[in-house]
Coordinates of N, CA and C and ligand atoms in Angstrom, one line a residue:
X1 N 0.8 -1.2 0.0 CA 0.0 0.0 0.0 C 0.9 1.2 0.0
X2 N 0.3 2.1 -0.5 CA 0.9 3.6 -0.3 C 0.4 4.3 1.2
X3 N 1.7 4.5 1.5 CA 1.7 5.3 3.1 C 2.3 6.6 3.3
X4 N 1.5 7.9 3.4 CA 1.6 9.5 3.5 C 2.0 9.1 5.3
X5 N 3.1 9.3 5.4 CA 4.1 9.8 7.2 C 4.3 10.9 7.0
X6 N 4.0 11.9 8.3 CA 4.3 13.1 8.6 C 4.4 12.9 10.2
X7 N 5.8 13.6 10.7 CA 5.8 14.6 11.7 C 6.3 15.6 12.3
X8 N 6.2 16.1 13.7 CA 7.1 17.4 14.2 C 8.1 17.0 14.4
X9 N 9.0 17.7 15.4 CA 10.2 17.5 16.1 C 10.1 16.7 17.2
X10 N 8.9 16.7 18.0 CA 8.2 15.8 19.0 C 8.3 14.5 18.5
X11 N 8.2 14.2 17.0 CA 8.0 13.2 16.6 C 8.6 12.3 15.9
X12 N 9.8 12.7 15.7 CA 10.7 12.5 14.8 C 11.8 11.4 15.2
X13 N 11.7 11.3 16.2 CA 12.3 10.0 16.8 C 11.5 8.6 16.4
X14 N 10.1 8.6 16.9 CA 9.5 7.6 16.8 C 9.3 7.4 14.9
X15 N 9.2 8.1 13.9 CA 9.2 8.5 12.9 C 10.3 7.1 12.1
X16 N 11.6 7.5 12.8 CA 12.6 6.7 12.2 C 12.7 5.5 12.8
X17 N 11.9 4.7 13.7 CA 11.5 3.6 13.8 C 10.0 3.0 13.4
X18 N 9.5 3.8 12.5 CA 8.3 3.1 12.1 C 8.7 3.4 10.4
X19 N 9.5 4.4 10.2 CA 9.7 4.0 8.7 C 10.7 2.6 8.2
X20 N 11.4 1.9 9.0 CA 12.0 0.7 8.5 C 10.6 -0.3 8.4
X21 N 9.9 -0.4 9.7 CA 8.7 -1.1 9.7 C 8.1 -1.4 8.3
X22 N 7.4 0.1 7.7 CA 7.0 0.0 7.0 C 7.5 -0.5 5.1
X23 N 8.7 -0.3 5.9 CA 9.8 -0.8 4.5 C 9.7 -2.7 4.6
X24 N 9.6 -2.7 5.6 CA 9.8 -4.4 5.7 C 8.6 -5.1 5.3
X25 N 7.3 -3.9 5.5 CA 6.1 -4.8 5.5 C 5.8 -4.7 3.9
X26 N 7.0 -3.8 3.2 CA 6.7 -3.7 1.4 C 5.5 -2.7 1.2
X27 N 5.8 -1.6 2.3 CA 4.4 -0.4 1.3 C 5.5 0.5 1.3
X28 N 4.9 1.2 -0.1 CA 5.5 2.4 -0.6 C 5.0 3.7 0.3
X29 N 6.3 4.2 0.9 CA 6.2 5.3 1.8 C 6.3 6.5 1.2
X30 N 5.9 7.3 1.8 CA 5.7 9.2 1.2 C 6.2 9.7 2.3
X31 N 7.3 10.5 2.7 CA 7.5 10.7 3.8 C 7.3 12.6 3.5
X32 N 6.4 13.1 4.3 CA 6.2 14.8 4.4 C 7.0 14.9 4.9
X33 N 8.1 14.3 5.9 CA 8.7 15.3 7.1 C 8.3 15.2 8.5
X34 N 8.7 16.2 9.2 CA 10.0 16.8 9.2 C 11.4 15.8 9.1
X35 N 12.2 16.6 9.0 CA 13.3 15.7 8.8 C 14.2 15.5 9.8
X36 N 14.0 16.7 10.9 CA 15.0 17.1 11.6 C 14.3 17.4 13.5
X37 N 15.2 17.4 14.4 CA 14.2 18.0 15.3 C 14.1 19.6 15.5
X38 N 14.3 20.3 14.7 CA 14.5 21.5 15.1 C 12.7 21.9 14.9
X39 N 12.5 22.9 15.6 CA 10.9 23.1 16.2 C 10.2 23.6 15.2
X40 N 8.9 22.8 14.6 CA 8.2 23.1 13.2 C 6.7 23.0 13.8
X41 N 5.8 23.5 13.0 CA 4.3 23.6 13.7 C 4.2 22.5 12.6
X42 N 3.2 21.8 13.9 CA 2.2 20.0 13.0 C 1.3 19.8 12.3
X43 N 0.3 21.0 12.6 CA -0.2 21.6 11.5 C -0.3 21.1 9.9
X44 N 1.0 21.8 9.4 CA 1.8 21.6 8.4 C 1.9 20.2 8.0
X45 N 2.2 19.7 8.6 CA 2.5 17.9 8.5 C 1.8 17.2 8.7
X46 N 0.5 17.9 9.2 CA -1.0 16.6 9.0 C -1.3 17.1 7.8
X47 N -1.4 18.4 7.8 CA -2.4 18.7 6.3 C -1.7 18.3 5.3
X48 N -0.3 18.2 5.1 CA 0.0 17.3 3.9 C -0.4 16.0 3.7
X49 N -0.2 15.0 4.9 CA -0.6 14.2 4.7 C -2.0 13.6 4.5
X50 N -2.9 14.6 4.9 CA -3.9 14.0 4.9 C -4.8 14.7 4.0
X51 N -3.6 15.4 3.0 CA -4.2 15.6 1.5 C -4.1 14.3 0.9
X52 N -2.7 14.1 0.5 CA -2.6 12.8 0.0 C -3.6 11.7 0.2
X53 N -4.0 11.5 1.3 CA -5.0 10.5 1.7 C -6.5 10.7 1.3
X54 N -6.7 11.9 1.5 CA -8.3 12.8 0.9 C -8.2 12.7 -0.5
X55 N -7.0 13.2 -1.1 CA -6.6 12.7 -2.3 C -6.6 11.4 -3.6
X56 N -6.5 10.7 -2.4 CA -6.5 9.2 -3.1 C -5.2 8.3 -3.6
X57 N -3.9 9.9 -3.0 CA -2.3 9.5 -3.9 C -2.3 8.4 -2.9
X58 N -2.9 8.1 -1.6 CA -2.3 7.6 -0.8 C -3.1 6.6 -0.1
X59 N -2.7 5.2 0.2 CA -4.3 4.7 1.1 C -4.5 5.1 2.5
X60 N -3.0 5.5 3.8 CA -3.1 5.6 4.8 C -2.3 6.7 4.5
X61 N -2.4 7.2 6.1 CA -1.6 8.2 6.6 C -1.0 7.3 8.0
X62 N 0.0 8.0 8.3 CA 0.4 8.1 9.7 C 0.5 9.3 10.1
X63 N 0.8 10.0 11.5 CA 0.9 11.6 11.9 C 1.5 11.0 13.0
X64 N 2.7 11.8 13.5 CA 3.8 11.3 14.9 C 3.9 12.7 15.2
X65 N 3.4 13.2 16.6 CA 3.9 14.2 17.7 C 4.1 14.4 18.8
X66 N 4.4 14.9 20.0 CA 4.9 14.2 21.2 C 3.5 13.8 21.4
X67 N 2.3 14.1 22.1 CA 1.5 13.3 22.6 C 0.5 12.9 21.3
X68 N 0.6 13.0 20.0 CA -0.7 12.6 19.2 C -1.5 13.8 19.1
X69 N -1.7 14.2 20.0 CA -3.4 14.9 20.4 C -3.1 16.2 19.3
X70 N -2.1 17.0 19.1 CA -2.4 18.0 17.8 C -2.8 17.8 16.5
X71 N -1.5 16.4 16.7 CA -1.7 16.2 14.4 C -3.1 15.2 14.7
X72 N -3.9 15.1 15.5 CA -4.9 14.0 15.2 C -6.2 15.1 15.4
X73 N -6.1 16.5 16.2 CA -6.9 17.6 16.2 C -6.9 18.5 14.7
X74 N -5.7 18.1 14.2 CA -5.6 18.8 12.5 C -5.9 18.1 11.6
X75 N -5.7 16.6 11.5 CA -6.0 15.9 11.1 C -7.7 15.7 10.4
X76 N -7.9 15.9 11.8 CA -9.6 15.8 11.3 C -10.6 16.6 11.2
X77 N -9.6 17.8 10.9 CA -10.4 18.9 10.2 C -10.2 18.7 8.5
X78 N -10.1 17.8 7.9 CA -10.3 17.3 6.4 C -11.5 16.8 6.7
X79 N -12.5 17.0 6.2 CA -13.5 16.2 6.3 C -13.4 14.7 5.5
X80 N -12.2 14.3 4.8 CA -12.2 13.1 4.3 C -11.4 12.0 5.6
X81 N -11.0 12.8 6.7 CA -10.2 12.1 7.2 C -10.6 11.5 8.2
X82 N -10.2 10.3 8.5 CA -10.9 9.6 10.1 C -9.4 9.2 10.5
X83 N -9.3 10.5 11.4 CA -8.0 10.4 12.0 C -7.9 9.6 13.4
X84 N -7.5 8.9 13.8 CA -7.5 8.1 15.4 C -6.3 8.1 16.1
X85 N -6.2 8.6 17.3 CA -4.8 8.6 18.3 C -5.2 7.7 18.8
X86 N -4.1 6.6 18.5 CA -4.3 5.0 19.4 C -3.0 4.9 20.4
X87 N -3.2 4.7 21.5 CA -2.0 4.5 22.6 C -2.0 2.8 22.7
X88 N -2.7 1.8 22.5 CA -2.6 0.8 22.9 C -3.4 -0.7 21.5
X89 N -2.7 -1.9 21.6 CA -3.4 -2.5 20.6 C -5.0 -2.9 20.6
X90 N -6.0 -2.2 21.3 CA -7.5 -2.8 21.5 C -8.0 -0.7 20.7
X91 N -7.4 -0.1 20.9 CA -7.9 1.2 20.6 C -7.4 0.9 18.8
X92 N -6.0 0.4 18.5 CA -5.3 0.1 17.0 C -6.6 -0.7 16.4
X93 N -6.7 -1.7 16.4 CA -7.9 -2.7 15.9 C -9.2 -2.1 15.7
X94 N -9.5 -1.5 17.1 CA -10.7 -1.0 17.0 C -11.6 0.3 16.1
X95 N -10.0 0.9 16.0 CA -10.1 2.1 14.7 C -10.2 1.7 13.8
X96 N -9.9 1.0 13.4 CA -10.0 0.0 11.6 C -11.2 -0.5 11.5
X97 N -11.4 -1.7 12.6 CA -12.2 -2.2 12.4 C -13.8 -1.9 12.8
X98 N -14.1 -0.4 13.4 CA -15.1 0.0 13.6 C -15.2 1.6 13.2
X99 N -14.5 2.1 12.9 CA -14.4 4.0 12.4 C -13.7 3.9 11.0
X100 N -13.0 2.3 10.6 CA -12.4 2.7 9.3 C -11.5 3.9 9.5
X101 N -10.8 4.1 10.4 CA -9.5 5.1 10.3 C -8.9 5.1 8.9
X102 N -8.3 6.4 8.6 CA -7.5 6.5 7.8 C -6.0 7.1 7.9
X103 N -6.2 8.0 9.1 CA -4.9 7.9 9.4 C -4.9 7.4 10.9
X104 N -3.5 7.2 11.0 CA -3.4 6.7 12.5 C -2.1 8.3 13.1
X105 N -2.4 8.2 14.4 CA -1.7 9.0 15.1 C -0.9 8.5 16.3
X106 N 0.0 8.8 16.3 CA 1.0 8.4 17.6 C 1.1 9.5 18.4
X107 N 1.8 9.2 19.6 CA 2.4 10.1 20.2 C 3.9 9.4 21.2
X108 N 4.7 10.2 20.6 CA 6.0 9.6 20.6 C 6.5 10.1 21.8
X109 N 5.9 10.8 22.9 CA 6.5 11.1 24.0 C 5.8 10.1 24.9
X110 N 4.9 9.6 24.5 CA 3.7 8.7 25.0 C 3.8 7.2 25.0
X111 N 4.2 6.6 23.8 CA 4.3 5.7 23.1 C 5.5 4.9 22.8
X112 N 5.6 4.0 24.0 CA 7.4 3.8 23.4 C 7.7 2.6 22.4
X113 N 8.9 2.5 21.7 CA 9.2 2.5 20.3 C 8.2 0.6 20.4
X114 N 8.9 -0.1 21.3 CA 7.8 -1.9 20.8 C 6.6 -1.4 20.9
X115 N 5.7 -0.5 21.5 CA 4.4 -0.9 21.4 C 3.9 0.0 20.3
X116 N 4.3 0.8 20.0 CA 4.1 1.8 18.9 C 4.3 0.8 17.6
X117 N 5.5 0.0 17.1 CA 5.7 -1.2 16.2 C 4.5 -1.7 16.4
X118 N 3.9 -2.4 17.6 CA 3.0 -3.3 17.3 C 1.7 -2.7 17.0
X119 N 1.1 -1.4 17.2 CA 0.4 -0.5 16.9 C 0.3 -0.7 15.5
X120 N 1.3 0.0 14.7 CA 1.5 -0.2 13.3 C 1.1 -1.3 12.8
X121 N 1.9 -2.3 13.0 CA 1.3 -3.7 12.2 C -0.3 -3.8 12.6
X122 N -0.6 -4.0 13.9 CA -1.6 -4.3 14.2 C -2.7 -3.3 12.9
X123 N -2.9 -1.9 13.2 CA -3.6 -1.1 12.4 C -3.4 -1.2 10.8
X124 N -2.3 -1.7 10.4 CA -2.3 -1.6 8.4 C -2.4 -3.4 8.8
X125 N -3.0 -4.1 9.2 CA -3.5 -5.6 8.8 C -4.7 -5.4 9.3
X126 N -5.3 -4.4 9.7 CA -6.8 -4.9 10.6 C -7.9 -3.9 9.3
X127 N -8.6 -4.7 9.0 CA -10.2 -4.6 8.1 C -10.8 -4.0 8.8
X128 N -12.0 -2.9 8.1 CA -13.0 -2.4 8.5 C -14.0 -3.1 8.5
X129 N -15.0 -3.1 9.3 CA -16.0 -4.5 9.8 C -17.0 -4.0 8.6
X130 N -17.2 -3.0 8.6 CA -18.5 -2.5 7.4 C -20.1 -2.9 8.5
X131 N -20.7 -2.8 7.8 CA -22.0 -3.3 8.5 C -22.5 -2.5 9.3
X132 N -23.2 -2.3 10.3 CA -23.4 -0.9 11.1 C -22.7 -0.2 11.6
X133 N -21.1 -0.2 11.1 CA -20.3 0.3 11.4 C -20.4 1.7 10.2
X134 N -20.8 0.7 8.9 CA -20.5 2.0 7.5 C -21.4 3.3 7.9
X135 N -22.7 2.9 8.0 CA -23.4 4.0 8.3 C -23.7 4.7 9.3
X136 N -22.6 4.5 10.3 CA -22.2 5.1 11.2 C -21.4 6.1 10.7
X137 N -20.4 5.5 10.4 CA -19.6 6.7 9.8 C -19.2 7.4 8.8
X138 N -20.9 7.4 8.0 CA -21.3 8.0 7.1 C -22.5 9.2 7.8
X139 N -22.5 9.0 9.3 CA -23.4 10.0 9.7 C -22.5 11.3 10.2
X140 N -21.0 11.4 9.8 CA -20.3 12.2 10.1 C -19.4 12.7 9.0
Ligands
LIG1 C1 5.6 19.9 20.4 O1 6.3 20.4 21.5 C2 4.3 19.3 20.8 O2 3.4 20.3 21.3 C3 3.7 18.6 19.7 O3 4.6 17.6 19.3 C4 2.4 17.8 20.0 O4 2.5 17.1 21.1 C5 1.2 18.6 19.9 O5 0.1 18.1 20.1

């Protein structure tokens, strides 16, 4: 699959351990940035990514910032985007498989680097259930 990653300086740590991940699992990565930690607003690095994904260049997103809670507040002011900050693997599953997330958010001051990995896998292998789920979140 095609994967739009973006994040801050907050984020940039966990960033360079989920982009090998995603190298190993064979999806083509889009990386927005940042590249560096020097101090950048997140802003900037959801809305790219989650053009691409509103877009269609891309099937997921990811967003990495110290706690999640900004790029997943910018995030889902796209109205194409069903952004989810997941801290744990029952919150990961359950975005897919009941909100159909499309991007996922981390928080890398929050989130240390194994369970954040198993986040990832967990969320790009888990199916959206569909069923009273779809018109659910089609009421938003
Ligand atoms: C940056 O210091 C921090 O505010 C940002 O990474 C994020 O946690 C915002 O929600």
């Amino acid at each position: 699959m095609k994967i739009a990653i973006g994040c801050d300086h907050g984020g940039i740590s966990l960033k360079k351990i989920v982009l090998p991940i995603l190298a190993e699992l064979g999806h083509e990565v889009h990386d927005q940035g940042t590249d560096t930690e020097s101090s950048v607003d997140y802003p900037l690095y959801a809305k790219a990514v989650c053009e691409l994904v509103a877009e269609g260049k891309c099937d997921y997103g990811i967003l990495i910032c110290g706690t999640g809670i900004g790029m997943s507040m910018a995030a889902n002011r796209n109205e194409k985007i069903r952004a989810a900050l997941c801290f744990d693997l029952y919150t990961a599953r359950m975005s897919r498989e009941h909100n159909n997330a499309n991007v996922l958010c981390l928080g890398a001051r929050v989130t240390g680097p194994g369970l954040a990995e198993e986040i990832v896998r967990t969320w790009l292998t888990t199916d959206f259930a569909a069923g009273r789920h779809l018109q659910r979140i089609e009421m938003f």
